[in-house]
CSV table of C-alpha atoms in Angstrom, one decimal:
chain,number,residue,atom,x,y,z
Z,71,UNK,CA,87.9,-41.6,66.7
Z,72,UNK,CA,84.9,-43.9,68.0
Z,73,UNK,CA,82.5,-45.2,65.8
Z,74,UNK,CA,80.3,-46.8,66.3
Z,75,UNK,CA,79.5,-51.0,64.8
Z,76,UNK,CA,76.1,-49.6,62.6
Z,77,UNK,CA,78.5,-47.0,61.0
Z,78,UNK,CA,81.6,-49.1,60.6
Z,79,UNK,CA,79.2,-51.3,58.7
Z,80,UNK,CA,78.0,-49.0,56.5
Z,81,UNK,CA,81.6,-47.4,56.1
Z,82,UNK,CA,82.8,-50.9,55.6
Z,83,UNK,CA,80.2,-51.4,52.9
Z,84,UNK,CA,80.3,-48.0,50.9
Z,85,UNK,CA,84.3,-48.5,50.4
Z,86,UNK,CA,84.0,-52.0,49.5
Z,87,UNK,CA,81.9,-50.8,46.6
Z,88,UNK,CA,84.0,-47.7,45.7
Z,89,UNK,CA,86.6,-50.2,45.2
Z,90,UNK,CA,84.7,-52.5,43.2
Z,91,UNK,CA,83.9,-49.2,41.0
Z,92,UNK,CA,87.3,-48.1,40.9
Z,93,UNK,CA,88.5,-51.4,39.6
Z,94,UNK,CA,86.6,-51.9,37.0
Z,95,UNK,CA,88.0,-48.8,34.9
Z,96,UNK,CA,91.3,-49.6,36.3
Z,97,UNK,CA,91.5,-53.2,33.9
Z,98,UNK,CA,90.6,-50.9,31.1
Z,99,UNK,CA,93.5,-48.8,31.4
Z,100,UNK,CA,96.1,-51.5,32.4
Z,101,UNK,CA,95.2,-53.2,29.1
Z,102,UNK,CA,95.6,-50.0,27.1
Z,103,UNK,CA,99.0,-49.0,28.8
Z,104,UNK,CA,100.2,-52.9,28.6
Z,105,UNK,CA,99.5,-52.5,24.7
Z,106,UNK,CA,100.7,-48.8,24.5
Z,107,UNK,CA,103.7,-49.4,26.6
Z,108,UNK,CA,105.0,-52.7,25.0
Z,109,UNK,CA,105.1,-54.3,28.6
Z,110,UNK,CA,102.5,-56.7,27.6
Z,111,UNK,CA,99.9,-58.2,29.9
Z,112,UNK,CA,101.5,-60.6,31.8
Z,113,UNK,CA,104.2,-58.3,32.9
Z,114,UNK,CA,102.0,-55.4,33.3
Z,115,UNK,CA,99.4,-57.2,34.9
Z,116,UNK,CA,102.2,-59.3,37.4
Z,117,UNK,CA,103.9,-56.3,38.3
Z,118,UNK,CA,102.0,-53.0,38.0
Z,119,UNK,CA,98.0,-53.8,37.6
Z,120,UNK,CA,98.8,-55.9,40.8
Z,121,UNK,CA,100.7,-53.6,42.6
Z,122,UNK,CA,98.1,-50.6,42.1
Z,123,UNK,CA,94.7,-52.9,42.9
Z,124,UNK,CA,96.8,-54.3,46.2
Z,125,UNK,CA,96.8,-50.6,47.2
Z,126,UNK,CA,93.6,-50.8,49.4
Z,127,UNK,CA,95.2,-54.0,51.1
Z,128,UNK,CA,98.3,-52.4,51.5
Z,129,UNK,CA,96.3,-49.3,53.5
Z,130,UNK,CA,94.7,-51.9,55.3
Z,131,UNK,CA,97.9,-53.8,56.8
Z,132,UNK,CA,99.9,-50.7,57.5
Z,133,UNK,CA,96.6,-49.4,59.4
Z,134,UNK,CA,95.9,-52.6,61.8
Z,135,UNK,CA,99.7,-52.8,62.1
Z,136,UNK,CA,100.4,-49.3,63.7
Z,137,UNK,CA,97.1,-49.3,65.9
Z,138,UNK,CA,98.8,-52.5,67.2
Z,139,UNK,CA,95.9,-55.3,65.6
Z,140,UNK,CA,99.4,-57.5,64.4
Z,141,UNK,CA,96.7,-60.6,63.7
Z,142,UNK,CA,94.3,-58.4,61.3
Z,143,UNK,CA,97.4,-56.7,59.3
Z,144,UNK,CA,98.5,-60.4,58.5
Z,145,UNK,CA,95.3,-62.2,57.9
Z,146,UNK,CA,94.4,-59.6,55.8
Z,147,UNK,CA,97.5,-59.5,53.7
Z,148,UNK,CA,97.7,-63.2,53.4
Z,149,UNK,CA,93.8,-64.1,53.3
Z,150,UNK,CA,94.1,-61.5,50.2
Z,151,UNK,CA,96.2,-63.8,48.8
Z,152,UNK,CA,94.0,-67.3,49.2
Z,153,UNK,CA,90.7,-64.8,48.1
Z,154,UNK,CA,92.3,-63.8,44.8
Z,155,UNK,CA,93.3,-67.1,43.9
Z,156,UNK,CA,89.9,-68.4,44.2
Z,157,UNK,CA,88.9,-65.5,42.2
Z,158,UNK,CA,90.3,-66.9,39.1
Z,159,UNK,CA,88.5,-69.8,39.6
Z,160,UNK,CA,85.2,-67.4,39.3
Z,161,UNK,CA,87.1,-66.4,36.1
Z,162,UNK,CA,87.5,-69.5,35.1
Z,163,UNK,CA,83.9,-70.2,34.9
Z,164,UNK,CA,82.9,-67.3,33.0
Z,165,UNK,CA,85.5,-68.0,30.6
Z,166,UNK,CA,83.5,-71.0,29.0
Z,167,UNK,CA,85.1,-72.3,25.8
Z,168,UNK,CA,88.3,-74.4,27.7
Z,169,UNK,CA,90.1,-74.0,30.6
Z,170,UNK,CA,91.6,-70.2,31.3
Z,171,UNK,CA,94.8,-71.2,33.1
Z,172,UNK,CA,95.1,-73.7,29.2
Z,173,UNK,CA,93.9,-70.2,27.2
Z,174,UNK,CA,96.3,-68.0,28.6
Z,175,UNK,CA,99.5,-70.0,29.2
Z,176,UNK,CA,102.8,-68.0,29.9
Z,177,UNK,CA,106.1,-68.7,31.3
Z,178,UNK,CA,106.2,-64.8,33.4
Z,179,UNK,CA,103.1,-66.3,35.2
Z,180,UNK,CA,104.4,-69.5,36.0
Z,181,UNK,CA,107.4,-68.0,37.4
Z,182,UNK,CA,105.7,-65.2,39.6
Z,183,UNK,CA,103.1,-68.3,41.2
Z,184,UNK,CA,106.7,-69.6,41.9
Z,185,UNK,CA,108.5,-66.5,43.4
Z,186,UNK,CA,105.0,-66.2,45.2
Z,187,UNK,CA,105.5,-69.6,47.2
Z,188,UNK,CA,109.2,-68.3,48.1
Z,189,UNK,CA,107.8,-65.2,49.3
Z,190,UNK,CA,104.8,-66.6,51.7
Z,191,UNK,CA,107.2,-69.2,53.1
Z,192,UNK,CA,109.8,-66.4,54.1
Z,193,UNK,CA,107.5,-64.9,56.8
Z,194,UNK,CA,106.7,-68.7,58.0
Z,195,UNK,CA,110.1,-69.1,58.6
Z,196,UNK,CA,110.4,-66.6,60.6
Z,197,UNK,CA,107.7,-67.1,63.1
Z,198,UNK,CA,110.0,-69.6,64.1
Z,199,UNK,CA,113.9,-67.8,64.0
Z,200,UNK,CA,114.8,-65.6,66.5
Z,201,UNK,CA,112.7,-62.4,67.3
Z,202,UNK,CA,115.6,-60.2,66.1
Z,203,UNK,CA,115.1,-56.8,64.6
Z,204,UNK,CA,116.9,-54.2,63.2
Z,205,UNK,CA,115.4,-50.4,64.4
Z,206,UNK,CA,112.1,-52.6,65.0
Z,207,UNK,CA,112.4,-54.5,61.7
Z,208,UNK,CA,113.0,-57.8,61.1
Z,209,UNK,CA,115.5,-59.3,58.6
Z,210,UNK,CA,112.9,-61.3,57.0
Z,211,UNK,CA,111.1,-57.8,55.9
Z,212,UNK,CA,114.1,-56.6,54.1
Z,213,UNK,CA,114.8,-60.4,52.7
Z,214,UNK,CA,111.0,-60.2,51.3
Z,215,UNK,CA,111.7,-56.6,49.6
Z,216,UNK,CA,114.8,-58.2,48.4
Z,217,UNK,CA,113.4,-61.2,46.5
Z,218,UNK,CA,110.2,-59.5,45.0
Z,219,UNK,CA,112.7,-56.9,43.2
Z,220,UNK,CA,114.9,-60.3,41.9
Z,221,UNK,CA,111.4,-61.7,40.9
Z,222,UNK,CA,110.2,-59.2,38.8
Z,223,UNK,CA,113.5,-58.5,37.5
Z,224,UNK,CA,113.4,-61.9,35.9
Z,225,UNK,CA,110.2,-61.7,34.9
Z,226,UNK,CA,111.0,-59.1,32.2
Z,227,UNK,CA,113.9,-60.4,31.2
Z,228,UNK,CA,112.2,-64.0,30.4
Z,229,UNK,CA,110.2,-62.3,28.4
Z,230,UNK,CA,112.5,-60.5,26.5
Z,231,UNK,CA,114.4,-63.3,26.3
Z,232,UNK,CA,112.8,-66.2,26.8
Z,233,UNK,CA,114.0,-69.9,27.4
Z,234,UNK,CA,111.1,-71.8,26.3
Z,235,UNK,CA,107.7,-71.0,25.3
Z,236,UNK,CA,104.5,-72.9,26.2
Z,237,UNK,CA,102.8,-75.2,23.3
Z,238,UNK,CA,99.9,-73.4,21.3
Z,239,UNK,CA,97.1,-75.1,20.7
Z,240,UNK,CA,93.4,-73.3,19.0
Z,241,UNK,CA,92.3,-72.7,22.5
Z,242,UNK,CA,95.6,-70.9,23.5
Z,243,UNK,CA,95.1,-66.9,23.0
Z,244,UNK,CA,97.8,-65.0,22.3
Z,245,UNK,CA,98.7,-61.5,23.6
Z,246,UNK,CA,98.0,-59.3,20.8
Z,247,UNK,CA,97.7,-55.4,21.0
Z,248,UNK,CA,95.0,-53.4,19.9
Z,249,UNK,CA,96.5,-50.3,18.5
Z,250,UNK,CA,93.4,-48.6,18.4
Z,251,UNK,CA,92.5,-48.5,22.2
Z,252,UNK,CA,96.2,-48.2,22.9
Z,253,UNK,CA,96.2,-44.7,21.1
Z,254,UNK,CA,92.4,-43.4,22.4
Z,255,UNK,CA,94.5,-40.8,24.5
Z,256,UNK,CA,97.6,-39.5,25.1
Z,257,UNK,CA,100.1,-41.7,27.5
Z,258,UNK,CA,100.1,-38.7,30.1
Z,259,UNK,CA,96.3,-39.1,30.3
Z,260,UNK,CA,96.3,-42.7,30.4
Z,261,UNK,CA,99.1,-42.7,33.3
Z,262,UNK,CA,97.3,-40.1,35.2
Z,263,UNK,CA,94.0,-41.7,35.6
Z,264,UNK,CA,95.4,-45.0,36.4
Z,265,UNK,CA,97.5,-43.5,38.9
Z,266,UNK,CA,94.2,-41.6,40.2
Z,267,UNK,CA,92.2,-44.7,40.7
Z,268,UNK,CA,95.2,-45.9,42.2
Z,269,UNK,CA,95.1,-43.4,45.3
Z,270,UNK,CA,91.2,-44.3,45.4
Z,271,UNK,CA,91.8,-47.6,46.5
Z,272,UNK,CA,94.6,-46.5,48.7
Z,273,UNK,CA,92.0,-44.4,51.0
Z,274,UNK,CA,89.2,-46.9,50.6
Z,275,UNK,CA,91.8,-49.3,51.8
Z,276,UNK,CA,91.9,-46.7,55.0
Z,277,UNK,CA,88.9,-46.9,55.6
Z,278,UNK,CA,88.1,-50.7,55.5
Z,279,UNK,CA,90.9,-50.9,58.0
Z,280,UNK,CA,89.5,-48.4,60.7
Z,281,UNK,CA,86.1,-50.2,60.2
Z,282,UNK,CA,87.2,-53.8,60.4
Z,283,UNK,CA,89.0,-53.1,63.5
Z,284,UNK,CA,85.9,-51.7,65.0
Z,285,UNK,CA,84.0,-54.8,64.2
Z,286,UNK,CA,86.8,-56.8,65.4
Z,287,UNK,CA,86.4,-55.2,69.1
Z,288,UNK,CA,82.6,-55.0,69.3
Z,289,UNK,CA,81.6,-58.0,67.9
Z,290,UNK,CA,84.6,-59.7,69.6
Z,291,UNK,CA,85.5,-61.7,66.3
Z,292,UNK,CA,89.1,-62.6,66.3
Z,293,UNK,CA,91.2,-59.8,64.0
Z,294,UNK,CA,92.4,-63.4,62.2
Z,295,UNK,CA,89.1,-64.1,61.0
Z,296,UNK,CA,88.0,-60.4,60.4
Z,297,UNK,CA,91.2,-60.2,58.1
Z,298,UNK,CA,91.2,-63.3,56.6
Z,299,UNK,CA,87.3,-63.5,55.4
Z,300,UNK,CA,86.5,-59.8,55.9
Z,301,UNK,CA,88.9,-56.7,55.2
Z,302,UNK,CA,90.9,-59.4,52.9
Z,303,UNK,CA,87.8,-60.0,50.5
Z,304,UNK,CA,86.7,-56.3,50.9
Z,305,UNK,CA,90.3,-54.8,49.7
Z,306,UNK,CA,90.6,-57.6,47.2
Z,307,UNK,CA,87.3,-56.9,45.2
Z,308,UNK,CA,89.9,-54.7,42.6
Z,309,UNK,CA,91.5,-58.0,41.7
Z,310,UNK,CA,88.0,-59.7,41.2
Z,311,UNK,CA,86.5,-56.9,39.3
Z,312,UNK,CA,89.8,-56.3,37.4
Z,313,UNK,CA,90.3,-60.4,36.2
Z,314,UNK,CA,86.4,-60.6,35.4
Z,315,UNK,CA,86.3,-57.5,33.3
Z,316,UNK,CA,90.2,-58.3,31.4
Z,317,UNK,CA,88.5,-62.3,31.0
Z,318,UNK,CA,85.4,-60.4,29.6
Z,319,UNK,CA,87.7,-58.0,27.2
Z,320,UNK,CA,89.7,-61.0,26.4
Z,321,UNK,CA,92.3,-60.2,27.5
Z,322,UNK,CA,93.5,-63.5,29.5
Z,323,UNK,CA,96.9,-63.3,29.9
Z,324,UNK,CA,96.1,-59.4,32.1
Z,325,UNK,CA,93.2,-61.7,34.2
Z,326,UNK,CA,95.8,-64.6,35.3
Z,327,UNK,CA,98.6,-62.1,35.8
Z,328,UNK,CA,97.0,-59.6,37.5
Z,329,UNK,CA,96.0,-61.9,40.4
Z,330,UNK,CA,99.1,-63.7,40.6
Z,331,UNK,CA,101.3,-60.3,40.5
Z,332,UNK,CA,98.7,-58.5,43.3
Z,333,UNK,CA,99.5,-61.7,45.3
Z,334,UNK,CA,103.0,-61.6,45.2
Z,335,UNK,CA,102.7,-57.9,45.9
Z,336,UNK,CA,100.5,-58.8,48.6
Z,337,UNK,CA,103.0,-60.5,50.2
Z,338,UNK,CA,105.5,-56.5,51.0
Z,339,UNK,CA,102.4,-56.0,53.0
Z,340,UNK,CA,104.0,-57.8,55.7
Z,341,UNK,CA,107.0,-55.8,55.1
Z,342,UNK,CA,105.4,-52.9,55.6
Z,343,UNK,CA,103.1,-54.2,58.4
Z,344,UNK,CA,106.4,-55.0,60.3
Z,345,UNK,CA,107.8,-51.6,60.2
Z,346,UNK,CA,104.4,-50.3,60.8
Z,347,UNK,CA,103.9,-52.4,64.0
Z,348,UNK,CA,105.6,-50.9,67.4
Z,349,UNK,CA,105.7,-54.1,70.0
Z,350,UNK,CA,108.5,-55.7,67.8
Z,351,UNK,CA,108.9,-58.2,65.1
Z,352,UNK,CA,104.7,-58.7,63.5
Z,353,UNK,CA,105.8,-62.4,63.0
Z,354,UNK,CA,106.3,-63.4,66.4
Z,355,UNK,CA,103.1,-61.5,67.2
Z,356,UNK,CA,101.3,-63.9,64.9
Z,357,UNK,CA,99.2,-66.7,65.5
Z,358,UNK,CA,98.6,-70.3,64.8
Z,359,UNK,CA,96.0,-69.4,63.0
Z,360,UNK,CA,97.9,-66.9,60.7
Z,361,UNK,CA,100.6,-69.3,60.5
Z,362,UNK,CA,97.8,-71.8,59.3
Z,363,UNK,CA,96.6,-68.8,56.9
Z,364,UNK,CA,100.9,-68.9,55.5
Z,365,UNK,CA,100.7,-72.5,54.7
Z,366,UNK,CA,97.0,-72.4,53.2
Z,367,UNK,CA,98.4,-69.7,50.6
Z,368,UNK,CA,101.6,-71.8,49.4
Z,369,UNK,CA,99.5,-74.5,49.5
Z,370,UNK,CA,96.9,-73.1,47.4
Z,371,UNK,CA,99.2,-71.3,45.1
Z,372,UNK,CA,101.0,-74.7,44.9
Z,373,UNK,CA,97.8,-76.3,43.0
Z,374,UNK,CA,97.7,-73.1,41.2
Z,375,UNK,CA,101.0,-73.7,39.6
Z,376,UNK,CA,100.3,-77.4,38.6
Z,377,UNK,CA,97.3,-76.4,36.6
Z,378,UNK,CA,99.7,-73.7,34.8
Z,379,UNK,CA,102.6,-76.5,34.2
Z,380,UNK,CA,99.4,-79.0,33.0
Z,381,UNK,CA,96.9,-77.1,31.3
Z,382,UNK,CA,94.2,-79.0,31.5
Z,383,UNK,CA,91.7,-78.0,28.4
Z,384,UNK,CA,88.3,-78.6,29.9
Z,385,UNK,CA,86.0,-76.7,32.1
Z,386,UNK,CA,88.1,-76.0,35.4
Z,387,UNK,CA,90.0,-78.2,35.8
Z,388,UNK,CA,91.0,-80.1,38.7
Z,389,UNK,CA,92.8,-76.7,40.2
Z,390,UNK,CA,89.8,-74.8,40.1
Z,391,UNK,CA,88.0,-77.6,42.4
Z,392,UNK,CA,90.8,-78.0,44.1
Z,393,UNK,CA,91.4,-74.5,44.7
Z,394,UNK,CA,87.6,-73.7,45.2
Z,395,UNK,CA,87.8,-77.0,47.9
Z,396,UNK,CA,91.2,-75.5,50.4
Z,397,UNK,CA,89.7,-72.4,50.2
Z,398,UNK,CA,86.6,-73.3,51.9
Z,399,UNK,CA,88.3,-75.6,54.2
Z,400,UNK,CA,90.2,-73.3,55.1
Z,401,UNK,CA,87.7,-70.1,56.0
Z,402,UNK,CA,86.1,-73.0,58.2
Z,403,UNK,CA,89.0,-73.9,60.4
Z,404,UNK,CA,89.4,-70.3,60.8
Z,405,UNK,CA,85.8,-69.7,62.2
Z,406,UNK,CA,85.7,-73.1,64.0
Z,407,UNK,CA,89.1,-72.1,65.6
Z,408,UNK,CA,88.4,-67.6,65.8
C-alpha cells in the first residue's frame, strides 16, 4: 500500500505518541511485578521491561528487513541503542540530589553494559567474515541469540549469588519492595496488562516502520539516517518514558536497567532482521555508515560502563557529558555523510 509523505507523517507522529502513552503505565507495572515477583529491578528491568518496550523497535527492523530497506532495519536497531543511552543522561538530570548511575549502583547492570559491548561488536565482525549463511542466515545471528541467553543467565545468578557488592554510601538507594503496590491486583491482572501494552508497542512499532520507509523514498533521506535519528528515537520513546517515570517513582535501579537491558535486547533485532532480509546476510548489506553506527554504540556504552565502575557523586558526571557529546557527534557525521 501507497501512502502518501503528509500521511506517513502524521502516521509516524500518532504511533510515536501511542508509544510514549503506552510506556508510561508499562514502568508502573514492571515495578509492581519486579516487587511481586521477587526478580527485583535490575533483573526485571535488564531482561523483561527491556525486552517488552524494544517491541516497537523489534516491529520496526523485522519490517525494513523483509521489504528489503537492510540499512533502516540496522540503523534503527543500533541508533536505538546510542538514543537510549543518552536517555539516561536526561534521567540523570531530573534525578538531582547526586549522580544516578552513583544512586543506583548494581553489579547485574554493570555486567549487561558489558555483555552489551560483546553483543554490538559480534555483528561488526561480521561485516567483515565471509558472507556465509545458513538457509539465508548468518552464523553471527545464531552466535548473538547464543550470548544474550548466557548473559542473562548470569545475570540472575549474580544476583542470587553474588561475588561482590558495590559500596553504599547515603546517596546509594537500595532496591526495596513496596508490598502494598505489589499486592494492588492479582498477578494474572498484573501479567495481562503488561503483556497488553506490550503488543501495543509491537503494532505501533509496525506502523513507524511502513511510515519511515515512505519518508525514506520521498524525501530521499538515506534509510541510515531515517533509522538512526528517526524510527530509532520514535520506537525508543518507551525506554525514555519508562526510565523518567521509574527515576520519578524512585525506583533507580528499574530506570538504569531498563535502558541497559532494552539495549542489549536491541541488539536480536539484527538477528531477526537477518532472517527477515531475502538478498542474503543484512551485515554485508550494511554500510559504512551503519558500521560507524556499531562502533558509536560500543563506544558509547564503553563510557557508560566507566561511570558505573566509578560512580561519580555529582551532577552527571563526566559520562553524562561525555555521552551527551558522542551522541551528537555522531547524528552529525550521519547527516553530513546521509
Amino acid at each position: 500500500m501507497i501512502i502518501s509523505t503528509p500521511l506517513a507523517l502524521l502516521v509516524f507522529f500518532i504511533a510515536a505518541g501511542v508509544v510514549a502513552l503506552a510506556g508510561t503505565r508499562l514502568t508502573t507495572e514492571a515495578d509492581r511485578l519486579a516487587d511481586r515477583t521477587g526478580l527485583g529491578e535490575a533483573i526485571f528491568g535488564g531482561i523483561l521491561l527491556g525486552a517488552a518496550t524494544s517491541l516497537s523497535g523489534i516491529v520496526t527492523s523485522v519490517t525494513a528487513a523483509s521489504d528489503g530497506f537492510a540499512s533502516l532495519a540496522v540503523s534503527n536497531a543500533v541508533g536505538g541503542i546510542t538514543a537510549q543511552t543518552a536517555f539516561l543522561v536526561v534521567a540523570d538530570m531530573i534525578y538531582r540530589r547526586v549522580n544516578l548511575e552513583h544512586a543506583a549502583a548494581d553489579a547485574n547492570n554493570m555486567l549487561m553494559a558489558a555483555l552489551l559491548m560483546l553483543l554490538v561488536s559480534l555483528p561488526l565482525a561480521a561485516a567483515f567474515a565471509p558472507p556465509v549463511t545458513v538457509y539465508g542466515v548468518h552464523p553471527i545471528s545464531l552466535l548473538l541469540v547464543a550470548a544474550y541467553l548466557f548473559g542473562t543467565r548470569a545475570a540472575v545468578a549474580l544476583r542470587d549469588k553474588p561475588m561482590w557488592r558495590p559500596s553504599s554510601t547515603p546517596e546509594t538507594r537500595a532496591d526495596t519492595p513496596d508490598e502494598g503496590e505489589a499486592n494492588k491486583q492479582p498477578l494474572p491482572v498484573m501479567i495481562a496488562v503488561f503483556a497488553g501494552l506490550s503488543v501495543v508497542l509491537a503494532l505501533c512499532g509496525f506502523a513507524i516502520a511502513r511510515a519511515g520507509a515512505v519518508l525514506s523514498q520521498e524525501l530521499g533521506i538515506s534509510g541510515t539516517v531515517v533509522g538512526a535519528l528517526m524510527t530509532a528515537v520514535a520506537t525508543s520513546l518507551p525506554e525514555l518514558v519508562t526510565t523518567l517515570a521509574a527515576v520519578r517513582r524512585g525506583a533507580l535501579q528499574l530506570a538504569v536497567g531498563g535502558i541497559i537491558g532494552g539495549n542489549t535486547f536491541d541488539v536480536l533485532f539484527l538477528s531477526l532482521s537477518d532472517a527477515a532480509y531475502r538478498e542474503g546476510s543484512i551485515y554485508h548489506a550494511m554500510t559504512e555508515a551503519d558500521d560507524l553506527m556499531l562502533v558509536g554504540a560500543i563506544m558509547i556504552t564503553a563510557i557508560l560502563l566507566m561511570g558505573l565502575i566509578m560512580r561519580e557523586r555529582r551532577g552527571i558526571g563526566f559520562e553524562g557529558l561525555a555521552i551527551l557529546a558522542a551522541y551528537v557527534g555522531l547524528a552529525g557525521i550521519q547527516v553530513a555523510i546521509g
